[in-house]
Amino acid sequence: MPSRIVIVGAGQAATQAATSLRAGGYDGHLVLLGNEGLLPYQRPPLSKAYLSGAMGLDRVVLKPMEAWDEDKVEVHLDAEVTALDRQAKSVTTRDGQTFVYDALILATGSRVRALPCPGADLQGVHYLRSIADADGLGQDMQSGKRLVVIGGGYIGLEVAAVARKAGLEVTILEAAPRVLARVAPPVISDFFQTLHRDAGVTILTDVKVTAIEGTDCVAGVALADGRTIPADLVLVGIGIIPNAEVAREAGLKAEDGIETDVDARTSDPAIFAIGDCASRPLVHYGQRRGRLESVHNALEQAKLAAAAILGLPRPVEEAPWFWSDQYDIKLQIAGLSTGATYSVVRGDPSQKRFAVFHLDADNRLLAVDAINAPPEFIVGKQVIARHGQLAPARLADMSVSMKEIGAGA
């Protein structure tokens, strides 16, 4: 049993790791190092309830300092780790502090991908990854202003929904032929494009941004086709990059994220990696591995790492799941659709309640995208986890309940 465990990071993965270690009986020295000046907090609300003002800081922070003290976790804020010495088993922070470990958990998260064009540093250009980012964006989001969102992914669409409800003029710019092109099937993309356009959002696809125009502040976004979209503020949402540099420099295997085994252990047996920064085996999908940017992944990997460190039985792994809230719509996703041969639509998209099931050539369910359809999501997630097969005609038949369908899978 390690006498000293250090957790690098202060998000949901790090918080769950500390919680699971204490719940599992660990009574040694436990240190958590966060690179922000705030206690660990949730990130998903930043583009939704927190940005809109429906959720305050007190509800976003995962637990108060008193709770950390009660769990006897030594929390250091503004403590960005810049070096890892595997031989000395220590990490060093930017201000020169060194922390020795017997077991190390890297929960370093990710950072936004910067927009590579002239004018990207103008005042009024925003990214959204931290509470400070959300606060800055929220202050600029005033009714009547013109917001241009660069990137039609979930973050961009969620912010567009909040901004439109707040009275801003909103334009979404997407380089692909449709929004959500990398993560959703055409029927889901079409649904959200219609949803946003009906709310007054302008969506331009197949466009390339060449510059942000303005002198000191944003005035517009220039496109490769010669058009300029007027803007008072810009949100850039073009993806994230795993924070794996410290691990890579220390010699750990880390290409697209820090590589781990099924227990979240890296190529160094004393070091674990969890959350956005980690590339893990996808146990429900054969030999594939990948990074999963989700709350579920953060919590699950944290529990796996804690169990491995404490020598406890491995927790059962669920099918991956994700969600997005836009206007009055809740999208719930279970599984990963890569490798699907065909899809089955259950329900009617025009009624704003339907699901898309993705199956392989053997009718094995790989993923489900559920719009305002909790039974389809819940049953689908269960079927995916047990590698179940579904009959397409039965799946599309709304007279057959999801409970019946799940029981027969």
Coordinates of C-alpha atoms in Angstrom, one line a residue:
M1 CA 0.0 0.0 0.0
P2 CA 1.5 3.4 -1.0
S3 CA 2.1 5.7 1.9
R4 CA 1.9 8.8 -0.2
I5 CA -0.4 9.4 -3.2
V6 CA -0.3 12.6 -5.3
I7 CA -3.1 13.5 -7.7
V8 CA -2.1 16.1 -10.4
G9 CA -5.3 17.9 -11.5
A10 CA -8.4 19.3 -9.9
G11 CA -11.4 18.4 -12.0
Q12 CA -14.0 15.7 -11.7
A13 CA -11.6 12.9 -12.4
A14 CA -9.2 14.1 -9.6
T15 CA -12.1 14.6 -7.2
Q16 CA -13.5 11.1 -7.8
A17 CA -10.0 9.6 -7.4
A18 CA -9.6 11.2 -4.0
T19 CA -13.1 10.2 -3.0
S20 CA -12.7 6.6 -4.1
L21 CA -9.3 6.2 -2.4
R22 CA -10.7 7.3 0.9
A23 CA -13.9 5.3 0.5
G24 CA -11.8 2.3 -0.3
G25 CA -10.0 2.5 3.0
Y26 CA -6.8 4.4 2.1
D27 CA -5.6 6.3 5.1
G28 CA -2.2 7.5 3.9
H29 CA -1.0 10.9 2.8
L30 CA -3.1 12.2 -0.1
V31 CA -2.2 15.3 -2.0
L32 CA -4.2 17.1 -4.8
L33 CA -2.5 19.7 -7.0
G34 CA -4.7 22.0 -9.0
N35 CA -3.4 24.6 -11.6
E36 CA -6.3 27.1 -11.0
G37 CA -7.1 29.2 -8.0
L38 CA -10.4 27.5 -7.5
L39 CA -11.4 24.3 -5.8
P40 CA -12.4 21.4 -8.2
Y41 CA -15.5 22.2 -10.1
Q42 CA -17.8 20.8 -12.9
R43 CA -17.1 21.8 -16.5
P44 CA -20.3 20.7 -18.3
P45 CA -22.4 23.5 -16.8
L46 CA -20.0 26.2 -18.1
S47 CA -21.6 26.1 -21.6
K48 CA -25.1 25.7 -20.3
A49 CA -26.6 26.5 -16.8
Y50 CA -23.6 28.4 -15.4
L51 CA -23.2 30.6 -18.5
S52 CA -26.9 31.4 -18.5
G53 CA -26.9 32.3 -14.8
A54 CA -29.2 29.5 -13.8
M55 CA -26.4 27.9 -11.8
G56 CA -24.1 29.8 -9.5
L57 CA -20.5 29.1 -8.5
D58 CA -21.6 27.4 -5.3
R59 CA -23.4 24.7 -7.3
V60 CA -20.6 24.3 -9.8
V61 CA -17.8 23.6 -7.2
L62 CA -17.8 19.9 -6.4
K63 CA -17.3 20.2 -2.7
P64 CA -16.2 22.9 -0.2
M65 CA -12.8 23.2 1.5
E66 CA -14.3 21.8 4.7
A67 CA -15.1 18.6 3.0
W68 CA -11.6 18.3 1.6
D69 CA -10.2 18.9 5.1
E70 CA -12.6 16.3 6.6
D71 CA -11.3 13.7 4.0
K72 CA -7.8 14.7 5.0
V73 CA -6.8 15.7 1.5
E74 CA -3.9 18.2 1.2
V75 CA -5.2 20.6 -1.5
H76 CA -2.8 22.9 -3.2
L77 CA -4.3 25.5 -5.7
D78 CA -2.4 27.5 -8.3
A79 CA 0.1 24.6 -8.3
E80 CA 0.7 23.8 -12.0
V81 CA 3.0 20.8 -12.3
T82 CA 5.7 21.4 -14.9
A83 CA 8.0 18.4 -14.4
L84 CA 7.8 14.7 -13.5
D85 CA 10.9 12.8 -12.3
R86 CA 10.1 9.1 -12.4
Q87 CA 13.4 8.0 -10.9
A88 CA 13.0 10.3 -7.9
K89 CA 9.2 9.7 -7.9
S90 CA 8.4 13.4 -7.6
V91 CA 6.6 16.2 -9.4
T92 CA 7.6 19.8 -9.4
T93 CA 5.3 22.8 -9.7
R94 CA 5.9 26.1 -11.6
D95 CA 6.8 27.9 -8.3
G96 CA 9.4 25.3 -7.4
Q97 CA 7.6 23.1 -4.9
T98 CA 8.4 19.4 -5.1
F99 CA 6.0 16.6 -4.1
V100 CA 7.2 13.0 -3.6
Y101 CA 4.9 10.1 -4.3
D102 CA 4.6 6.4 -4.1
A103 CA 1.7 6.4 -6.5
L104 CA 0.9 9.2 -8.9
I105 CA -2.4 9.9 -10.6
L106 CA -2.3 12.2 -13.6
A107 CA -5.7 14.0 -14.1
T108 CA -4.3 16.9 -16.1
G109 CA -7.3 17.3 -18.4
S110 CA -7.1 19.2 -21.6
R111 CA -6.9 22.6 -23.1
V112 CA -8.7 24.4 -26.0
R113 CA -7.3 24.2 -29.5
A114 CA -6.4 27.8 -30.5
L115 CA -7.7 29.4 -33.7
P116 CA -4.7 29.6 -36.1
C117 CA -5.4 32.8 -38.0
P118 CA -4.7 36.6 -37.8
G119 CA -6.7 38.5 -35.3
A120 CA -7.3 35.5 -33.0
D121 CA -5.9 37.5 -30.1
L122 CA -8.3 40.5 -30.4
Q123 CA -10.4 41.6 -27.5
G124 CA -13.8 39.8 -27.8
V125 CA -12.4 36.5 -28.9
H126 CA -13.4 33.8 -26.4
Y127 CA -12.7 30.2 -25.6
L128 CA -14.6 28.1 -23.1
R129 CA -12.8 25.7 -20.8
S130 CA -12.7 27.3 -17.4
I131 CA -14.9 29.3 -15.0
A132 CA -12.8 32.4 -15.9
D133 CA -13.5 31.8 -19.5
A134 CA -17.3 31.4 -18.8
D135 CA -17.3 34.6 -16.7
G136 CA -15.6 36.6 -19.4
L137 CA -17.9 35.3 -22.1
G138 CA -20.9 35.8 -20.0
Q139 CA -20.0 39.5 -19.4
D140 CA -19.8 40.1 -23.1
M141 CA -23.0 38.3 -23.9
Q142 CA -25.4 41.2 -23.9
S143 CA -28.8 41.3 -25.6
G144 CA -28.5 42.7 -29.2
K145 CA -24.8 41.9 -29.6
R146 CA -23.7 39.8 -32.5
L147 CA -22.0 36.5 -31.6
V148 CA -20.2 34.4 -34.1
V149 CA -19.5 30.8 -33.0
I150 CA -16.6 29.2 -34.8
G151 CA -17.2 25.4 -34.7
G152 CA -20.4 23.5 -34.8
G153 CA -19.7 21.0 -32.1
Y154 CA -21.5 20.5 -28.9
I155 CA -19.8 23.4 -27.0
G156 CA -20.6 25.8 -29.9
L157 CA -24.2 24.7 -30.2
E158 CA -24.8 24.9 -26.4
V159 CA -23.4 28.4 -26.2
A160 CA -25.4 29.4 -29.3
A161 CA -28.6 28.2 -27.5
V162 CA -27.8 30.2 -24.4
A163 CA -26.8 33.3 -26.3
R164 CA -30.0 33.2 -28.5
K165 CA -32.2 32.9 -25.4
A166 CA -30.3 35.9 -24.0
G167 CA -31.3 38.0 -27.1
L168 CA -28.0 37.9 -29.0
E169 CA -27.8 37.6 -32.8
V170 CA -26.0 34.3 -33.4
T171 CA -24.1 32.9 -36.4
I172 CA -22.5 29.5 -36.3
L173 CA -19.6 28.8 -38.7
E174 CA -18.7 25.2 -39.4
A175 CA -16.0 23.9 -41.7
A176 CA -17.7 20.6 -42.4
P177 CA -20.8 20.1 -44.5
R178 CA -23.0 19.9 -41.3
V179 CA -22.8 20.6 -37.6
L180 CA -21.7 17.7 -35.4
A181 CA -20.3 16.0 -38.4
R182 CA -17.5 14.2 -36.5
V183 CA -19.7 12.9 -33.7
A184 CA -23.3 12.4 -34.9
P185 CA -25.2 10.9 -37.9
P186 CA -26.8 13.2 -40.5
V187 CA -30.3 12.8 -38.9
I188 CA -29.0 14.2 -35.6
S189 CA -27.2 17.0 -37.4
D190 CA -30.3 17.9 -39.4
F191 CA -32.4 18.0 -36.3
F192 CA -30.1 20.4 -34.5
Q193 CA -29.6 22.6 -37.5
T194 CA -33.4 22.9 -37.8
L195 CA -33.7 23.5 -34.1
H196 CA -31.2 26.4 -34.1
R197 CA -32.4 27.9 -37.3
D198 CA -36.0 27.9 -36.0
A199 CA -34.7 29.8 -33.0
G200 CA -33.2 32.5 -35.2
V201 CA -29.6 31.2 -35.4
T202 CA -27.8 31.6 -38.8
I203 CA -25.7 28.4 -39.6
L204 CA -23.1 28.5 -42.4
T205 CA -21.4 25.2 -43.3
D206 CA -18.5 24.3 -45.6
V207 CA -16.8 27.6 -44.7
K208 CA -13.2 28.4 -43.7
V209 CA -12.3 31.2 -41.4
T210 CA -9.2 33.2 -42.6
A211 CA -9.1 36.0 -40.1
I212 CA -10.7 37.8 -37.2
E213 CA -11.1 41.4 -38.2
G214 CA -10.9 44.5 -36.0
T215 CA -8.4 47.0 -34.6
D216 CA -8.4 46.5 -30.9
C217 CA -11.7 44.6 -30.6
V218 CA -13.5 42.1 -32.8
A219 CA -15.5 43.6 -35.7
G220 CA -16.0 40.6 -37.9
V221 CA -14.9 37.2 -39.1
A222 CA -13.4 36.9 -42.6
L223 CA -14.2 33.8 -44.6
A224 CA -12.2 32.2 -47.5
D225 CA -15.0 32.9 -49.9
G226 CA -14.6 36.7 -49.4
R227 CA -17.5 37.3 -47.1
T228 CA -17.1 39.0 -43.7
I229 CA -19.6 38.1 -40.9
P230 CA -20.1 41.1 -38.6
A231 CA -19.4 40.3 -35.0
D232 CA -19.1 41.9 -31.6
L233 CA -17.8 38.8 -29.9
V234 CA -16.5 35.4 -31.1
L235 CA -16.5 32.0 -29.4
V236 CA -14.0 29.5 -30.7
G237 CA -14.9 25.9 -30.2
I238 CA -12.7 23.8 -32.5
G239 CA -11.7 21.0 -30.1
I240 CA -9.4 20.3 -27.3
I241 CA -5.8 19.0 -26.8
P242 CA -4.9 16.5 -24.0
N243 CA -2.4 17.9 -21.5
A244 CA 0.1 15.1 -21.9
E245 CA 3.4 17.1 -22.3
V246 CA 4.7 16.5 -18.8
A247 CA 4.0 12.8 -19.0
R248 CA 5.6 12.6 -22.5
E249 CA 8.7 14.5 -21.4
A250 CA 9.1 12.1 -18.5
G251 CA 9.2 9.2 -21.0
L252 CA 5.6 7.8 -20.6
K253 CA 3.9 6.5 -23.7
A254 CA 1.7 9.4 -24.8
E255 CA 0.7 10.1 -28.4
D256 CA -3.0 11.2 -28.5
G257 CA -3.1 11.3 -24.7
I258 CA -1.3 9.4 -22.0
E259 CA -1.7 5.7 -22.8
T260 CA -3.1 3.4 -20.0
D261 CA -4.1 -0.2 -19.5
V262 CA -7.6 -1.2 -18.4
D263 CA -6.8 -0.2 -14.8
A264 CA -5.7 3.3 -15.9
R265 CA -2.1 2.4 -15.3
T266 CA 0.5 4.0 -17.6
S267 CA 3.7 2.5 -18.9
D268 CA 5.1 3.2 -15.5
P269 CA 3.4 0.9 -12.9
A270 CA 3.5 3.6 -10.2
I271 CA 1.7 6.2 -12.4
F272 CA -1.9 6.3 -13.5
A273 CA -3.7 8.6 -15.9
I274 CA -7.4 9.4 -15.9
G275 CA -9.9 11.7 -17.7
D276 CA -9.5 13.8 -20.8
C277 CA -5.7 13.4 -20.7
A278 CA -5.8 9.6 -20.9
S279 CA -6.0 7.2 -23.9
R280 CA -7.6 4.0 -22.6
P281 CA -8.7 0.6 -24.0
L282 CA -12.3 0.7 -25.0
V283 CA -13.3 -2.6 -23.5
H284 CA -16.7 -2.7 -25.2
Y285 CA -15.2 -2.3 -28.7
G286 CA -12.6 -5.0 -29.2
Q287 CA -8.9 -3.9 -29.5
R288 CA -9.7 -0.2 -29.9
R289 CA -8.3 2.5 -27.6
G290 CA -9.1 6.2 -27.5
R291 CA -9.7 9.3 -25.4
L292 CA -13.3 9.8 -24.1
E293 CA -14.0 13.4 -23.2
S294 CA -16.9 13.0 -20.8
V295 CA -17.9 13.1 -17.2
H296 CA -18.6 9.4 -17.2
N297 CA -15.1 8.6 -18.4
A298 CA -13.6 10.8 -15.8
L299 CA -15.5 9.2 -13.0
E300 CA -15.1 5.6 -14.3
Q301 CA -11.3 5.9 -14.8
A302 CA -10.9 7.4 -11.4
K303 CA -12.6 4.5 -9.8
L304 CA -10.6 2.0 -11.8
A305 CA -7.3 3.7 -10.8
A306 CA -8.3 3.8 -7.1
A307 CA -9.3 0.1 -7.1
A308 CA -6.0 -0.8 -8.8
I309 CA -3.9 1.2 -6.3
L310 CA -5.8 -0.3 -3.3
G311 CA -5.8 -3.9 -4.7
L312 CA -9.6 -4.0 -4.8
P313 CA -11.8 -5.8 -7.4
R314 CA -12.1 -3.9 -10.7
P315 CA -15.4 -1.9 -11.0
V316 CA -17.7 -3.0 -13.8
E317 CA -17.2 -0.7 -16.8
E318 CA -20.3 0.8 -18.3
A319 CA -20.8 1.7 -22.0
P320 CA -19.5 5.2 -22.5
W321 CA -22.2 7.9 -22.2
F322 CA -22.5 11.6 -23.0
W323 CA -25.1 14.4 -23.0
S324 CA -25.9 17.8 -24.4
D325 CA -28.7 20.3 -23.4
Q326 CA -29.9 22.9 -26.0
Y327 CA -33.1 24.9 -25.6
D328 CA -35.7 22.4 -24.4
I329 CA -33.8 19.4 -25.9
K330 CA -31.8 16.8 -24.0
L331 CA -29.5 14.7 -26.2
Q332 CA -28.2 11.5 -24.5
I333 CA -25.7 9.4 -26.2
A334 CA -24.6 5.9 -25.2
G335 CA -21.7 4.0 -26.9
L336 CA -19.5 4.9 -29.9
S337 CA -21.0 4.6 -33.4
T338 CA -17.6 4.1 -35.2
G339 CA -17.8 0.8 -37.0
A340 CA -21.6 0.7 -37.4
T341 CA -22.9 -0.7 -40.6
Y342 CA -26.3 0.9 -40.5
S343 CA -28.7 2.9 -38.3
V344 CA -32.3 2.6 -37.3
V345 CA -34.5 5.6 -36.4
R346 CA -37.1 5.0 -33.7
G347 CA -39.7 7.7 -33.3
D348 CA -40.4 10.9 -35.2
P349 CA -37.8 13.7 -35.3
S350 CA -40.5 16.2 -36.1
Q351 CA -42.0 15.5 -32.7
K352 CA -38.7 16.2 -30.9
R353 CA -38.7 12.7 -29.4
F354 CA -36.7 10.0 -31.2
A355 CA -33.6 7.9 -31.1
V356 CA -31.0 6.7 -33.6
F357 CA -29.6 3.2 -33.0
H358 CA -26.3 2.2 -34.6
L359 CA -25.7 -1.4 -35.3
D360 CA -23.0 -3.5 -36.9
A361 CA -23.4 -6.2 -39.6
D362 CA -24.3 -8.8 -36.9
N363 CA -27.1 -6.5 -35.5
R364 CA -25.0 -5.8 -32.4
L365 CA -25.8 -2.4 -30.9
L366 CA -22.8 -0.1 -30.8
A367 CA -24.4 3.2 -29.9
V368 CA -27.6 5.2 -29.5
D369 CA -28.4 8.9 -29.9
A370 CA -31.6 9.7 -27.9
I371 CA -33.4 13.0 -28.3
N372 CA -35.8 13.6 -25.3
A373 CA -36.0 9.7 -25.1
P374 CA -34.7 8.4 -21.7
P375 CA -36.0 4.8 -22.2
E376 CA -34.2 4.4 -25.4
F377 CA -31.0 5.8 -23.9
I378 CA -31.2 3.7 -20.7
V379 CA -32.0 0.4 -22.4
G380 CA -29.6 1.1 -25.2
K381 CA -26.7 1.7 -22.7
Q382 CA -27.5 -1.6 -21.0
V383 CA -27.6 -3.5 -24.3
I384 CA -24.3 -2.0 -25.5
A385 CA -22.6 -3.1 -22.2
R386 CA -23.6 -6.7 -22.7
H387 CA -22.9 -6.7 -26.5
G388 CA -26.5 -7.4 -27.2
Q389 CA -28.1 -7.8 -30.7
L390 CA -31.3 -6.1 -31.8
A391 CA -33.8 -6.9 -34.5
P392 CA -34.0 -3.7 -36.7
A393 CA -37.7 -4.1 -37.5
R394 CA -38.7 -4.6 -33.9
L395 CA -36.5 -1.7 -32.9
A396 CA -38.3 0.7 -35.2
D397 CA -41.7 -0.5 -34.1
M398 CA -42.9 2.1 -31.6
S399 CA -45.7 -0.3 -30.5
V400 CA -43.0 -2.5 -28.9
S401 CA -41.7 -1.0 -25.6
M402 CA -38.0 -0.5 -25.0
K403 CA -38.3 -2.7 -22.0
E404 CA -39.4 -5.6 -24.2
I405 CA -36.7 -4.8 -26.7
G406 CA -34.0 -4.8 -24.1
A407 CA -35.2 -8.0 -22.5
G408 CA -34.9 -9.8 -25.8
A409 CA -31.4 -8.5 -26.6

